[in-house]
Amino acid sequence: MDFSYNDNQRMIADMVQQFGKQHITPFVREWDDNQTFPVEVFKKLGELGLMGVLVPVEYGGSGFSYTEYVTAIEELSILDPSIGLSMAAHNSLCTGHILQFGNEEQKKRWLPKLATAEWIGAWGLTEHNTGSDAGGMATTAVKDGDHWVINGAKNFITHAISGNVAVVIVRTGDKGDSHGMTTFVIEKGIEGFSAGKKEDKLGMRASETAELIFDNCRVHKRNILGNVGDGFIQAMKVLDGGRISIAALGLGIAKGAYQTALQYSKEREQFGKTISQFQAIAFKLADMATKIQASELLIYNSVYLKNEGKKITTEGAMAKYFSSEVAVEVSTDAVQVLGGYGYTKDFPVERYYRDSKLCTIGEGTSEIQKLVISKQIIK
């Protein structure tokens, strides 16, 4: 198999790198310090076609495959993982859910605005007391004529404040029933729908995270994706693809941290030679490079299967689990290679170090990935 970039991947990589020099890299420290969500950057990414990578051209998107999508996330995450995370959440969760399960009218109504980043998208599954146990959610929707009345809250939601539209899964049946949840698309401005407090996070600080609050929020039945009761099943399928996104995010973080550590090790001198010539550092770099390549192979295996329309539950979980843990390990080693400088904000490795931890938590913890993998291989 040929793992070198194809023409589309090279085009996307070059485009992201050139874009980043002007619109991302000069502002990364400021965004991180102030926890700024740079909406204008995502509007520009929309103009480049990166906010609708997987959306067909007829709905205003780029019409690319997961191969190009993963490349875009990886390249953005090398520059700033927060930007890669938000771009991925918008594409694979909100937009991807509508693309996968919306009817033709719904796709025409929402996808063109999302694909161009005229609208920023959010996706809500997690609640205050239901993280991994999503089936136990407390947010409910009760039928009232042609409308449904939603009450409750979602938390840890990317773009909860700045998003123009949210795809949310809420309970319409018995708690714990996998067919007792339904997906609604809710536009900003509707009465009873608001955002709560913004989370002050360890990392990924330029990616907005907050609550979604529903207080007798009335939503018309035409805003239901698929059938009543299909929400949880849909969400699990969406997360299969979303795991590849987080794997690519972790890969970008690992590559960024490794590249910084490698360059530093070739320049930093101690005891009359560069530290890259010391076996302790050289072996650490070898471990980092090997883990990155293994991560990349797992990711592109799942991408290949996804592009072929095959089931990726096991492979996506493996890629997400391994790549996430590698991101943490490689960024930790990068801080160690840089020593005292790695502990300062003058170098990016401390930010990669903080940002990497989210990969082992978001869109299914590492423990949940192992649960998914073990169930699949045992059955």
XYZ file of C-alpha atoms in Angstrom:
379
model
C 0.000 0.000 0.000
C 1.164 3.517 -0.802
C 0.907 5.814 2.223
C 2.437 8.875 0.569
C 0.211 11.933 0.126
C -1.964 11.993 -2.974
C -2.428 15.213 -4.941
C -5.432 16.311 -2.873
C -3.596 15.662 0.384
C -0.557 17.636 -0.770
C -2.815 20.500 -1.829
C -4.566 20.524 1.549
C -1.302 20.266 3.501
C 0.273 23.147 1.566
C -2.893 25.228 1.890
C -3.135 24.697 5.657
C 0.552 25.463 6.189
C 0.361 28.684 4.190
C -2.894 29.681 5.862
C -1.437 28.936 9.291
C 1.571 31.202 8.830
C -0.718 34.209 8.472
C -3.873 33.364 10.398
C -2.979 30.848 13.140
C 0.648 30.664 14.289
C 1.050 34.388 15.197
C -1.988 34.224 17.511
C -1.740 30.804 19.159
C -0.207 32.084 22.424
C -2.790 34.868 22.755
C -5.729 32.515 22.105
C -4.383 30.001 24.613
C -3.711 32.572 27.335
C -7.092 34.270 26.985
C -9.132 31.185 26.051
C -10.264 32.953 22.872
C -12.375 31.074 20.337
C -11.355 32.675 17.001
C -14.630 32.446 15.058
C -13.173 34.501 12.200
C -10.525 31.827 11.573
C -13.208 29.202 11.042
C -15.054 31.515 8.667
C -11.831 31.696 6.634
C -11.416 27.930 6.827
C -14.941 27.712 5.455
C -13.868 29.786 2.463
C -11.080 27.247 1.881
C -13.583 24.375 1.959
C -12.268 22.870 5.198
C -15.492 23.224 7.185
C -17.361 20.943 4.803
C -14.630 18.538 3.765
C -16.914 15.496 3.567
C -20.040 17.323 2.382
C -20.945 16.681 -1.282
C -20.487 19.553 -3.707
C -24.249 19.844 -4.300
C -24.660 20.933 -0.672
C -21.811 23.443 -0.798
C -19.055 21.184 0.471
C -15.707 19.973 -0.875
C -16.845 16.420 -1.550
C -13.603 14.833 -0.349
C -13.079 11.467 1.362
C -11.868 10.673 4.874
C -8.308 10.580 3.486
C -8.318 14.331 2.801
C -10.312 14.997 5.972
C -7.742 13.304 8.217
C -4.940 15.211 6.473
C -6.655 18.537 7.159
C -7.144 17.748 10.859
C -3.580 16.529 11.260
C -2.045 19.586 9.585
C -4.223 22.021 11.554
C -3.415 20.207 14.809
C 0.311 20.527 14.239
C -0.236 24.297 14.139
C -2.783 24.487 16.981
C -4.626 21.427 18.332
C -7.529 23.625 19.462
C -8.210 24.630 15.873
C -7.962 21.007 14.747
C -10.396 19.942 17.483
C -13.028 22.550 16.629
C -12.727 21.897 12.908
C -13.189 18.166 13.556
C -16.172 18.622 15.885
C -17.915 20.852 13.348
C -17.251 18.444 10.453
C -17.681 14.950 11.840
C -20.205 15.481 14.625
C -22.681 18.247 13.798
C -22.355 18.387 10.014
C -21.605 14.683 9.707
C -24.692 13.688 11.699
C -26.968 15.722 9.422
C -25.183 14.403 6.327
C -25.538 10.795 7.455
C -29.098 10.818 8.807
C -30.886 13.917 7.523
C -33.532 13.762 4.805
C -33.120 15.734 1.582
C -35.005 18.782 2.875
C -32.916 18.866 6.040
C -29.647 18.511 4.136
C -30.571 21.399 1.831
C -31.642 23.509 4.798
C -28.546 23.139 6.967
C -25.566 21.678 5.113
C -24.783 24.647 2.793
C -24.547 27.000 5.785
C -22.411 24.565 7.778
C -20.132 23.562 4.891
C -19.188 27.197 4.232
C -18.967 28.080 7.952
C -21.695 30.673 7.560
C -22.947 28.713 10.548
C -20.793 27.038 13.204
C -22.125 23.688 14.415
C -22.359 22.028 17.837
C -23.233 18.451 18.847
C -24.669 17.443 22.206
C -24.679 14.015 23.840
C -22.814 14.373 27.168
C -24.583 15.591 30.311
C -23.432 16.493 33.828
C -24.141 13.021 35.199
C -23.837 10.992 32.008
C -20.474 10.919 30.292
C -19.566 7.394 29.234
C -23.057 6.255 30.322
C -24.831 8.267 27.624
C -27.874 5.993 27.777
C -28.694 7.321 31.229
C -29.240 10.904 30.039
C -31.743 13.057 31.895
C -32.551 15.653 29.207
C -36.016 14.845 27.855
C -38.302 15.731 24.964
C -42.067 15.364 25.378
C -44.407 15.370 22.375
C -46.940 18.216 22.191
C -48.819 18.147 18.899
C -46.423 18.866 16.041
C -43.761 20.030 18.505
C -41.547 18.467 21.139
C -40.766 20.260 24.417
C -37.166 19.776 25.558
C -35.920 20.275 29.125
C -32.490 19.637 30.589
C -28.866 20.457 29.801
C -25.837 19.160 27.932
C -22.311 19.931 29.056
C -18.766 19.873 27.687
C -20.235 20.880 24.318
C -17.877 22.286 21.691
C -19.201 25.601 20.265
C -22.130 25.748 22.703
C -21.923 29.553 22.885
C -20.785 30.505 19.390
C -22.581 27.766 17.478
C -25.510 28.712 15.247
C -27.062 25.261 15.256
C -26.795 22.196 17.488
C -27.517 18.542 16.853
C -28.602 17.081 20.201
C -29.629 13.628 21.358
C -32.275 13.636 24.107
C -34.435 11.055 25.853
C -37.902 10.426 24.406
C -38.440 7.030 26.042
C -37.316 5.093 29.090
C -33.936 5.827 30.652
C -31.347 3.310 29.547
C -33.351 2.164 26.524
C -31.099 2.329 23.461
C -34.214 3.035 21.380
C -35.512 5.651 23.793
C -33.496 8.610 22.494
C -34.081 10.936 19.541
C -31.952 13.423 17.597
C -33.091 17.032 17.168
C -31.494 19.868 15.198
C -31.988 23.141 17.077
C -31.162 26.556 15.675
C -29.832 29.380 17.804
C -32.428 31.959 18.787
C -35.305 29.591 19.446
C -37.056 30.338 22.740
C -35.904 28.220 25.651
C -32.535 27.354 24.080
C -29.433 29.004 25.542
C -25.782 28.489 26.404
C -24.356 28.227 29.904
C -20.968 28.897 31.412
C -17.775 28.499 29.428
C -15.425 25.884 30.875
C -11.965 27.053 31.982
C -9.870 24.179 30.669
C -6.383 22.737 31.123
C -5.799 22.551 27.372
C -7.545 23.049 24.031
C -8.257 26.520 25.330
C -8.966 28.088 21.933
C -11.730 25.533 21.321
C -14.901 26.739 23.021
C -16.559 24.373 25.510
C -19.759 25.187 27.417
C -23.248 24.054 28.406
C -26.377 23.853 26.276
C -29.511 24.587 28.316
C -33.113 23.713 27.404
C -35.971 25.335 29.312
C -39.310 24.321 27.777
C -37.673 24.591 24.374
C -40.265 23.855 21.684
C -38.884 22.178 18.558
C -40.973 21.235 15.512
C -41.071 17.581 14.469
C -39.506 18.471 11.109
C -36.257 19.060 13.031
C -35.993 15.392 14.026
C -33.203 13.497 12.245
C -34.364 10.043 11.216
C -37.057 8.355 13.283
C -38.117 8.922 16.872
C -36.059 6.547 19.014
C -33.088 6.307 16.644
C -30.926 8.947 18.356
C -28.612 6.735 20.381
C -28.009 4.304 17.515
C -27.241 7.252 15.228
C -24.864 8.752 17.785
C -22.852 5.534 18.067
C -22.442 5.413 14.280
C -21.427 9.089 14.177
C -18.864 8.457 16.911
C -17.337 5.603 14.893
C -16.231 8.211 12.354
C -15.558 10.814 15.039
C -12.978 8.539 16.624
C -10.917 8.749 13.458
C -11.055 12.545 13.820
C -9.659 12.432 17.349
C -7.026 9.926 16.246
C -5.914 12.380 13.553
C -5.932 15.159 16.138
C -3.665 13.087 18.382
C -1.384 12.343 15.438
C -1.024 16.057 14.683
C -0.182 16.787 18.329
C 2.417 13.999 18.432
C 4.014 15.157 15.190
C 4.142 18.772 16.331
C 5.729 17.828 19.653
C 8.186 15.422 18.026
C 9.269 17.893 15.351
C 9.907 20.555 17.994
C 11.899 18.131 20.168
C 13.923 16.814 17.211
C 14.880 20.296 16.039
C 15.773 21.410 19.560
C 17.907 18.305 20.155
C 19.964 19.107 17.057
C 20.614 22.662 18.210
C 21.031 22.368 21.985
C 24.628 21.675 23.039
C 25.805 20.173 26.327
C 29.259 18.855 27.190
C 30.583 19.894 23.784
C 28.002 18.204 21.522
C 24.348 18.420 20.589
C 22.048 16.526 22.924
C 20.742 14.453 19.988
C 24.093 12.651 20.088
C 23.461 11.376 23.616
C 21.905 7.921 23.595
C 19.349 8.862 26.249
C 17.906 11.512 23.941
C 18.445 9.606 20.681
C 16.559 6.569 21.995
C 13.738 8.788 23.213
C 13.448 10.303 19.730
C 13.480 6.808 18.210
C 10.600 5.746 20.446
C 8.644 8.877 19.538
C 9.127 8.371 15.792
C 8.143 4.701 15.989
C 4.959 5.393 17.960
C 3.963 8.108 15.502
C 4.365 5.809 12.529
C 2.392 3.034 14.230
C -0.351 5.527 15.037
C -0.421 6.739 11.447
C -0.756 3.184 10.102
C -3.709 2.434 12.402
C -5.416 5.672 11.367
C -5.015 5.156 7.634
C -6.183 1.565 7.932
C -9.450 2.797 9.478
C -9.638 5.588 6.876
C -9.321 3.029 4.083
C -12.163 0.956 5.543
C -14.304 4.054 6.080
C -13.814 5.153 2.468
C -14.803 1.662 1.349
C -18.021 1.872 3.344
C -17.010 -0.960 5.651
C -17.646 -1.230 9.382
C -14.933 0.496 11.407
C -16.107 0.076 15.005
C -13.033 -1.934 16.036
C -10.469 -0.253 13.796
C -11.681 3.271 14.612
C -11.571 2.550 18.340
C -8.067 1.064 18.031
C -6.831 4.098 16.094
C -8.410 6.533 18.538
C -7.144 4.687 21.624
C -3.589 4.222 20.406
C -3.169 7.649 18.804
C -4.538 9.418 21.886
C -2.172 7.653 24.234
C 0.734 8.246 21.841
C -0.071 11.972 21.768
C 0.266 12.089 25.563
C 3.442 9.979 25.604
C 5.197 11.855 22.799
C 4.317 15.313 24.128
C 5.502 14.245 27.601
C 8.807 13.079 26.142
C 9.103 16.297 24.134
C 8.859 18.355 27.323
C 11.590 16.177 28.813
C 13.868 16.630 25.796
C 13.576 20.398 26.086
C 14.126 20.259 29.853
C 13.484 23.572 31.582
C 12.586 25.248 28.306
C 9.941 22.597 27.722
C 8.247 23.769 30.916
C 7.907 27.337 29.642
C 5.449 28.894 27.207
C 8.325 30.094 25.038
C 8.216 26.711 23.305
C 5.060 24.940 22.071
C 5.679 21.560 23.684
C 4.041 22.544 26.982
C 0.877 23.381 25.034
C 0.986 20.094 23.127
C 1.428 18.434 26.534
C -1.704 20.119 27.950
C -3.759 19.707 24.774
C -2.933 16.017 24.322
C -4.831 14.846 27.397
C -8.194 15.748 25.866
C -7.636 13.098 23.182
C -7.793 10.337 25.807
C -11.107 11.711 27.151
C -13.188 13.320 24.398
C -15.484 11.272 22.121
C -15.022 8.222 24.320
C -12.304 7.765 26.922
C -9.407 5.378 26.397
C -11.168 3.022 28.787
C -14.328 3.095 26.651
C -12.232 2.410 23.534
C -10.796 -0.684 25.216
C -14.315 -1.733 26.159
C -15.448 -1.340 22.538
C -12.410 -3.206 21.181
C -12.685 -6.066 23.671
C -16.396 -6.564 23.006
C -15.777 -6.695 19.277
C -12.909 -9.174 19.418
C -14.589 -11.428 22.004
C -17.869 -11.732 20.112
